[in-house]
Coordinates of N, CA, C and O in Angstrom, one line a residue:
M1 N 87.0 125.2 70.3 CA 87.7 126.1 71.1 C 88.1 125.3 72.4 O 87.3 125.0 73.2
S2 N 89.4 125.1 72.6 CA 89.9 124.3 73.7 C 90.7 125.2 74.6 O 91.6 125.9 74.2
Q3 N 90.3 125.2 75.9 CA 91.0 126.0 76.9 C 91.6 125.1 78.0 O 91.0 124.2 78.4
N4 N 92.8 125.4 78.3 CA 93.5 124.7 79.5 C 93.2 125.5 80.7 O 93.7 126.6 80.8
L5 N 92.5 124.9 81.7 CA 92.2 125.6 82.9 C 93.4 125.6 83.8 O 93.7 126.5 84.6
A6 N 94.1 124.4 83.9 CA 95.3 124.3 84.7 C 96.2 123.3 84.1 O 95.8 122.3 83.5
A7 N 97.5 123.6 84.2 CA 98.5 122.7 83.7 C 99.1 122.0 84.9 O 99.5 122.6 85.9
V8 N 99.3 120.7 84.7 CA 99.9 119.9 85.8 C 101.4 119.7 85.4 O 101.7 119.2 84.3
T9 N 102.3 120.2 86.3 CA 103.7 120.0 86.1 C 104.3 119.4 87.3 O 103.7 119.3 88.4
G10 N 105.5 118.8 87.1 CA 106.2 118.2 88.2 C 106.1 116.7 88.2 O 105.7 116.1 87.2
S11 N 106.4 116.1 89.3 CA 106.4 114.7 89.4 C 105.0 114.2 89.9 O 104.6 114.5 91.0
L12 N 104.3 113.5 89.0 CA 103.0 112.9 89.3 C 103.2 111.6 90.2 O 102.3 111.2 90.8
G13 N 104.5 111.1 90.2 CA 104.7 109.9 91.1 C 104.5 110.2 92.5 O 104.0 109.3 93.3
S14 N 104.8 111.4 93.0 CA 104.6 111.7 94.4 C 103.1 111.8 94.7 O 102.7 111.4 95.8
I15 N 102.3 112.3 93.8 CA 100.9 112.3 94.0 C 100.3 110.9 94.0 O 99.5 110.5 94.8
G16 N 100.8 110.1 93.1 CA 100.4 108.7 93.1 C 100.8 107.9 94.3 O 100.0 107.1 94.8
Y17 N 101.9 108.2 94.9 CA 102.3 107.5 96.1 C 101.4 108.0 97.3 O 101.0 107.2 98.1
G18 N 101.1 109.3 97.3 CA 100.2 109.8 98.3 C 98.9 109.1 98.3 O 98.3 108.7 99.3
L19 N 98.4 108.9 97.1 CA 97.1 108.2 97.0 C 97.2 106.7 97.3 O 96.3 106.1 97.9
A20 N 98.3 106.1 96.9 CA 98.6 104.7 97.2 C 98.8 104.4 98.7 O 98.5 103.3 99.2
A21 N 99.2 105.4 99.5 CA 99.4 105.2 100.9 C 98.1 105.3 101.7 O 98.1 104.9 102.9
I22 N 97.1 105.7 101.1 CA 95.8 105.8 101.8 C 95.3 104.4 102.2 O 94.9 104.1 103.3
G23 N 95.3 103.5 101.2 CA 94.8 102.1 101.4 C 95.5 101.4 102.5 O 94.9 100.9 103.5
P24 N 96.9 101.3 102.5 CA 97.5 100.6 103.6 C 97.4 101.3 104.9 O 97.3 100.6 106.0
G25 N 97.2 102.6 104.9 CA 97.0 103.3 106.2 C 95.7 103.0 106.8 O 95.6 102.7 108.0
V26 N 94.7 102.9 106.0 CA 93.3 102.5 106.5 C 93.4 101.0 106.9 O 92.8 100.6 108.0
G27 N 94.1 100.2 106.2 CA 94.2 98.8 106.5 C 94.9 98.5 107.8 O 94.4 97.7 108.6
V28 N 95.9 99.2 108.1 CA 96.6 99.1 109.4 C 95.7 99.5 110.5 O 95.7 98.9 111.6
G29 N 95.0 100.6 110.3 CA 94.1 101.1 111.4 C 93.0 100.0 111.7 O 92.7 99.8 112.8
I30 N 92.5 99.4 110.6 CA 91.4 98.4 110.8 C 92.0 97.2 111.5 O 91.4 96.6 112.4
I31 N 93.2 96.8 111.1 CA 93.8 95.6 111.7 C 94.0 95.8 113.2 O 93.7 94.9 114.0
F32 N 94.7 96.9 113.6 CA 95.0 97.1 115.0 C 93.7 97.4 115.8 O 93.6 97.1 117.0
G33 N 92.8 98.1 115.2 CA 91.5 98.4 115.9 C 90.7 97.1 116.2 O 90.3 96.9 117.4
N34 N 90.6 96.3 115.2 CA 89.9 95.0 115.5 C 90.7 94.1 116.3 O 90.1 93.3 117.1
G35 N 92.0 94.1 116.2 CA 92.8 93.3 117.1 C 92.7 93.7 118.6 O 92.7 92.8 119.5
T36 N 92.6 95.0 118.8 CA 92.4 95.4 120.2 C 91.1 95.0 120.7 O 90.9 94.5 121.9
Q37 N 90.0 95.0 119.9 CA 88.7 94.5 120.3 C 88.7 93.0 120.6 O 88.2 92.6 121.6
A38 N 89.4 92.3 119.8 CA 89.5 90.8 119.9 C 90.3 90.5 121.2 O 89.9 89.6 121.9
L39 N 91.3 91.2 121.5 CA 92.1 91.0 122.8 C 91.3 91.3 124.0 O 91.4 90.7 125.0
A40 N 90.4 92.3 123.9 CA 89.6 92.7 125.0 C 88.5 91.6 125.2 O 88.1 91.3 126.4
R41 N 88.0 91.0 124.2 CA 87.0 90.0 124.3 C 87.5 88.6 124.7 O 86.9 87.9 125.4
Q42 N 88.7 88.3 124.2 CA 89.3 86.9 124.5 C 90.8 87.1 124.8 O 91.6 86.8 123.9
P43 N 91.1 87.5 126.0 CA 92.5 87.7 126.3 C 93.3 86.4 126.3 O 94.5 86.4 126.2
E44 N 92.7 85.2 126.4 CA 93.4 84.0 126.4 C 93.9 83.6 125.0 O 94.8 82.8 124.9
A45 N 93.4 84.2 124.0 CA 93.9 84.0 122.6 C 94.8 85.1 122.2 O 95.0 85.3 121.0
A46 N 95.5 85.7 123.1 CA 96.4 86.8 122.7 C 97.5 86.4 121.8 O 97.8 87.2 120.8
G47 N 98.1 85.3 121.9 CA 99.2 84.9 121.0 C 98.7 84.7 119.6 O 99.4 85.2 118.7
L48 N 97.6 84.1 119.4 CA 97.1 83.9 118.0 C 96.7 85.2 117.4 O 96.9 85.5 116.2
I49 N 96.0 86.0 118.2 CA 95.5 87.3 117.7 C 96.7 88.2 117.3 O 96.7 88.8 116.2
R50 N 97.7 88.2 118.1 CA 98.9 89.1 117.9 C 99.6 88.6 116.6 O 100.1 89.4 115.8
A51 N 99.7 87.3 116.5 CA 100.4 86.7 115.3 C 99.7 87.1 114.0 O 100.3 87.5 113.0
N52 N 98.3 87.1 114.0 CA 97.5 87.5 112.9 C 97.6 89.0 112.6 O 97.6 89.4 111.5
Q53 N 97.7 89.7 113.7 CA 97.9 91.2 113.5 C 99.2 91.5 112.8 O 99.3 92.3 111.9
I54 N 100.3 90.8 113.2 CA 101.6 91.1 112.6 C 101.6 90.7 111.2 O 102.2 91.4 110.3
L55 N 101.0 89.6 110.9 CA 100.9 89.1 109.5 C 100.2 90.1 108.6 O 100.6 90.5 107.5
G56 N 99.0 90.5 109.1 CA 98.2 91.5 108.3 C 99.0 92.8 108.2 O 98.9 93.5 107.1
F57 N 99.7 93.3 109.2 CA 100.4 94.5 109.2 C 101.5 94.4 108.1 O 101.8 95.3 107.3
A58 N 102.2 93.2 108.1 CA 103.3 93.0 107.1 C 102.7 93.1 105.7 O 103.4 93.7 104.8
F59 N 101.6 92.5 105.4 CA 101.0 92.6 104.1 C 100.6 94.0 103.7 O 100.8 94.4 102.6
C60 N 100.0 94.8 104.6 CA 99.7 96.1 104.3 C 100.9 97.0 104.1 O 100.9 97.8 103.2
E61 N 101.9 96.8 104.8 CA 103.2 97.6 104.6 C 103.9 97.2 103.3 O 104.5 98.0 102.7
A62 N 103.7 95.9 102.9 CA 104.3 95.5 101.6 C 103.6 96.3 100.5 O 104.2 96.7 99.5
L63 N 102.3 96.5 100.6 CA 101.5 97.2 99.6 C 102.0 98.7 99.6 O 102.1 99.3 98.5
A64 N 102.3 99.2 100.7 CA 102.8 100.6 100.8 C 104.1 100.7 100.2 O 104.4 101.7 99.4
L65 N 105.0 99.8 100.4 CA 106.3 99.8 99.8 C 106.3 99.6 98.3 O 107.0 100.3 97.5
I66 N 105.4 98.8 97.8 CA 105.2 98.7 96.3 C 104.7 100.0 95.8 O 105.2 100.4 94.7
G67 N 103.8 100.7 96.5 CA 103.3 102.0 96.0 C 104.4 103.0 96.0 O 104.4 103.9 95.2
L68 N 105.4 102.9 96.9 CA 106.5 103.8 97.0 C 107.5 103.6 95.8 O 108.0 104.5 95.2
V69 N 107.7 102.3 95.4 CA 108.7 102.0 94.4 C 108.1 102.2 93.0 O 108.9 102.6 92.1
M70 N 106.8 102.0 92.7 CA 106.3 102.1 91.4 C 106.5 103.4 90.7 O 106.8 103.4 89.5
P71 N 106.4 104.6 91.3 CA 106.7 105.8 90.6 C 108.1 105.8 90.1 O 108.4 106.4 89.0
F72 N 109.1 105.2 90.8 CA 110.5 105.2 90.3 C 110.6 104.2 89.1 O 111.4 104.4 88.2
V73 N 109.9 103.1 89.2 CA 110.0 102.1 88.1 C 109.3 102.7 86.8 O 109.9 102.5 85.7
Y74 N 108.2 103.2 86.9 CA 107.4 103.7 85.7 C 107.6 105.2 85.4 O 107.0 105.7 84.5
G75 N 108.3 105.9 86.3 CA 108.5 107.3 86.1 C 109.4 107.6 84.9 O 110.1 106.8 84.3
K76 N 109.3 108.9 84.4 CA 110.0 109.3 83.2 C 111.3 109.9 83.6 O 111.6 110.4 84.6

């Protein structure tokens, strides 16, 4: 005896993107939070710290964009 408690309809790609956006969002928060702490501790290294922050931010945003595109690539 099999019962369906709930049927899932609609685009699951949007749910997948919502879940995929959690990781880059957390990553960006960690990058800028730790970058702010590093700038407060060593203001003379501001250029190097800022360059590393921008690089890390770009990698996190690339992951978010991949997560945005994948539902369209593999969607029905």
